[in-house]
Amino acid sequence: MTKKNKIYWSLGVTEKGTRALLTDENSKFKWLRSQRNRRVLVVLNILGIVLVSLGSYYPVLKTNLNLNTETEIVIYSVSAILVIFLTLGAYSFLRVAVRGIADAPDELLDERQVQIRNTSFRYAYLAMGYIVLLLLLLMFFGPELQMFQPEGNDGSYLAIATMFAFAAAPSMILAWRERDI
């Protein structure tokens, strides 16, 4: 008799995938689990998020760098691809490094893991408050941003970076704080 793979739609995970992350002792990912390597992943993820948000100010950066049209297209394309891969790759490795605890439902975690996860969510919530404050200050005092503009400063990159930050914050805090995972 096959066991059903329950899907937790609100969390975006499945029971089978979460159990695999929680119990996996695969030596292929063992190097990710040390606190030093998890912190490196957190720094890479933050760097990627900051670089994604700088895409909103690309026209200002382009004029300051005096790029011609052909060079501009190459630099922009290569930079965008590398930044997206950096951000998504760092988050994917970070999620594996923390064993998916930040995304797991209560019924698949023990009491200690639930406590750790909830504390990480609390700190992530507090950190996001400061990030939103910083973004509001940037919008008020920085160069003017408009959403979905083909020319000029496009604020959509800032919105995408904010969504990346909100999605990754609990895992980043968990990875940074915990000694053993």
Short mmCIF file of C-alpha atoms in Angstrom, two decimals:
data_model
loop_
_atom_site.label_atom_id
_atom_site.label_comp_id
_atom_site.label_asym_id
_atom_site.label_seq_id
_atom_site.Cartn_x
_atom_site.Cartn_y
_atom_site.Cartn_z
CA MET A 1 0.00 0.00 0.00
CA THR A 2 1.49 3.32 -1.02
CA LYS A 3 1.56 6.24 1.34
CA LYS A 4 0.18 9.50 0.00
CA ASN A 5 2.51 12.46 -0.32
CA LYS A 6 0.62 15.23 1.48
CA ILE A 7 1.07 18.70 -0.03
CA TYR A 8 1.20 21.69 2.30
CA TRP A 9 0.01 24.36 -0.12
CA SER A 10 0.39 27.32 2.23
CA LEU A 11 4.03 26.44 2.89
CA GLY A 12 4.92 25.28 -0.61
CA VAL A 13 6.34 21.92 0.53
CA THR A 14 5.40 18.26 0.39
CA GLU A 15 5.57 15.75 3.20
CA LYS A 16 7.97 13.49 1.32
CA GLY A 17 10.32 16.34 0.38
CA THR A 18 10.35 17.77 3.90
CA ARG A 19 10.97 14.38 5.51
CA ALA A 20 13.80 13.76 3.06
CA LEU A 21 15.47 17.07 4.04
CA LEU A 22 14.95 16.49 7.76
CA THR A 23 16.38 12.96 7.79
CA ASP A 24 18.92 13.18 4.97
CA GLU A 25 22.47 12.36 6.02
CA ASN A 26 23.70 12.42 2.43
CA SER A 27 27.44 13.06 2.38
CA LYS A 28 26.96 15.10 -0.78
CA PHE A 29 25.44 17.93 1.30
CA LYS A 30 27.35 17.41 4.54
CA TRP A 31 29.71 20.29 3.73
CA LEU A 32 26.74 22.70 3.74
CA ARG A 33 25.76 21.93 7.32
CA SER A 34 28.70 23.52 9.17
CA GLN A 35 27.94 26.89 10.72
CA ARG A 36 30.75 28.59 8.80
CA ASN A 37 29.45 27.40 5.43
CA ARG A 38 25.88 28.29 6.32
CA ARG A 39 27.03 31.80 7.19
CA VAL A 40 28.84 32.05 3.86
CA LEU A 41 25.56 31.09 2.15
CA VAL A 42 23.72 33.76 4.13
CA VAL A 43 26.24 36.40 3.05
CA LEU A 44 26.00 35.25 -0.59
CA ASN A 45 22.20 35.37 -0.42
CA ILE A 46 22.24 38.89 1.04
CA LEU A 47 24.75 39.98 -1.62
CA GLY A 48 22.50 38.56 -4.34
CA ILE A 49 19.44 40.33 -2.93
CA VAL A 50 21.30 43.65 -2.77
CA LEU A 51 22.54 43.21 -6.36
CA VAL A 52 19.00 42.42 -7.56
CA SER A 53 17.73 45.59 -5.87
CA LEU A 54 20.47 47.62 -7.57
CA GLY A 55 18.83 46.71 -10.88
CA SER A 56 16.30 49.44 -10.08
CA TYR A 57 19.09 52.00 -10.29
CA TYR A 58 20.75 50.58 -13.40
CA PRO A 59 20.09 53.67 -15.60
CA VAL A 60 21.85 55.87 -13.03
CA LEU A 61 24.74 53.39 -12.82
CA LYS A 62 24.91 53.17 -16.62
CA THR A 63 25.33 56.92 -17.06
CA ASN A 64 27.94 57.09 -14.32
CA LEU A 65 29.95 54.30 -15.99
CA ASN A 66 29.72 55.88 -19.51
CA LEU A 67 28.88 52.59 -21.27
CA ASN A 68 28.19 52.40 -25.01
CA THR A 69 25.14 50.51 -26.28
CA GLU A 70 26.80 47.21 -27.18
CA THR A 71 28.84 47.01 -23.99
CA GLU A 72 25.79 47.97 -21.96
CA ILE A 73 23.70 45.08 -23.33
CA VAL A 74 26.43 42.51 -22.69
CA ILE A 75 27.18 43.76 -19.17
CA TYR A 76 23.50 43.98 -18.25
CA SER A 77 22.64 40.51 -19.60
CA VAL A 78 25.59 38.73 -18.03
CA SER A 79 25.16 40.57 -14.72
CA ALA A 80 21.43 39.84 -14.53
CA ILE A 81 21.92 36.13 -15.22
CA LEU A 82 24.77 35.81 -12.70
CA VAL A 83 22.89 37.72 -9.99
CA ILE A 84 19.72 35.64 -10.40
CA PHE A 85 21.73 32.39 -10.33
CA LEU A 86 23.66 33.61 -7.27
CA THR A 87 20.49 34.49 -5.39
CA LEU A 88 18.49 31.38 -6.28
CA GLY A 89 21.48 29.07 -5.88
CA ALA A 90 22.42 30.50 -2.48
CA TYR A 91 18.81 30.20 -1.29
CA SER A 92 18.51 26.62 -2.58
CA PHE A 93 21.73 25.55 -0.86
CA LEU A 94 20.70 27.45 2.27
CA ARG A 95 17.38 25.62 2.39
CA VAL A 96 19.19 22.28 2.15
CA ALA A 97 21.74 23.41 4.76
CA VAL A 98 19.02 24.17 7.34
CA ARG A 99 17.19 20.96 6.39
CA GLY A 100 14.06 22.87 5.37
CA ILE A 101 13.14 23.52 8.99
CA ALA A 102 12.01 27.09 8.25
CA ASP A 103 9.50 25.83 5.66
CA ALA A 104 8.32 22.67 7.41
CA PRO A 105 4.86 22.30 9.01
CA ASP A 106 4.53 21.71 12.76
CA GLU A 107 3.42 18.09 12.41
CA LEU A 108 6.72 17.08 10.75
CA LEU A 109 8.98 18.74 13.34
CA ASP A 110 9.81 17.87 16.92
CA GLU A 111 9.33 20.37 19.77
CA ARG A 112 12.89 21.71 19.62
CA GLN A 113 12.72 22.29 15.88
CA VAL A 114 9.35 24.05 16.18
CA GLN A 115 10.81 26.34 18.85
CA ILE A 116 13.88 27.10 16.71
CA ARG A 117 11.73 27.74 13.65
CA ASN A 118 9.34 30.02 15.51
CA THR A 119 12.20 32.02 17.01
CA SER A 120 13.74 32.39 13.56
CA PHE A 121 10.43 33.62 12.18
CA ARG A 122 10.18 36.18 14.98
CA TYR A 123 13.66 37.55 14.29
CA ALA A 124 13.00 37.50 10.54
CA TYR A 125 9.81 39.48 11.11
CA LEU A 126 11.70 42.07 13.15
CA ALA A 127 14.49 42.28 10.55
CA MET A 128 11.96 42.73 7.75
CA GLY A 129 10.51 45.70 9.62
CA TYR A 130 13.89 47.40 9.49
CA ILE A 131 14.39 46.46 5.84
CA VAL A 132 11.01 47.91 4.89
CA LEU A 133 11.93 51.09 6.81
CA LEU A 134 15.22 51.27 4.92
CA LEU A 135 13.42 50.76 1.59
CA LEU A 136 10.93 53.51 2.40
CA LEU A 137 13.77 55.89 3.25
CA LEU A 138 15.50 54.92 0.00
CA MET A 139 12.32 55.60 -1.96
CA PHE A 140 11.84 59.00 -0.30
CA PHE A 141 15.42 60.25 -0.38
CA GLY A 142 16.98 58.23 -3.22
CA PRO A 143 16.55 58.68 -6.97
CA GLU A 144 12.95 58.55 -8.17
CA LEU A 145 11.57 55.09 -8.92
CA GLN A 146 8.57 54.11 -11.00
CA MET A 147 7.17 50.62 -11.43
CA PHE A 148 7.54 48.71 -14.72
CA GLN A 149 9.28 51.45 -16.70
CA PRO A 150 11.22 50.55 -19.85
CA GLU A 151 13.28 53.76 -19.50
CA GLY A 152 14.50 55.28 -16.27
CA ASN A 153 14.70 53.82 -12.79
CA ASP A 154 12.41 50.80 -12.59
CA GLY A 155 11.28 50.00 -9.04
CA SER A 156 10.23 46.45 -9.91
CA TYR A 157 13.75 45.13 -9.20
CA LEU A 158 13.48 46.56 -5.70
CA ALA A 159 10.12 44.81 -5.26
CA ILE A 160 11.58 41.50 -6.50
CA ALA A 161 14.53 41.82 -4.11
CA THR A 162 12.12 42.49 -1.25
CA MET A 163 10.18 39.32 -2.09
CA PHE A 164 13.44 37.34 -2.20
CA ALA A 165 14.37 38.77 1.20
CA PHE A 166 11.00 37.93 2.75
CA ALA A 167 11.14 34.36 1.42
CA ALA A 168 14.72 33.71 2.55
CA ALA A 169 14.83 35.61 5.88
CA PRO A 170 13.69 32.76 8.19
CA SER A 171 16.18 30.31 6.66
CA MET A 172 18.95 32.92 6.77
CA ILE A 173 18.33 33.68 10.44
CA LEU A 174 18.10 29.99 11.28
CA ALA A 175 21.35 29.29 9.41
CA TRP A 176 23.16 32.17 11.10
CA ARG A 177 22.00 31.51 14.68
CA GLU A 178 22.06 27.74 15.08
CA ARG A 179 25.28 25.94 15.84
CA ASP A 180 24.14 22.43 14.92
CA ILE A 181 21.48 21.59 12.36
#
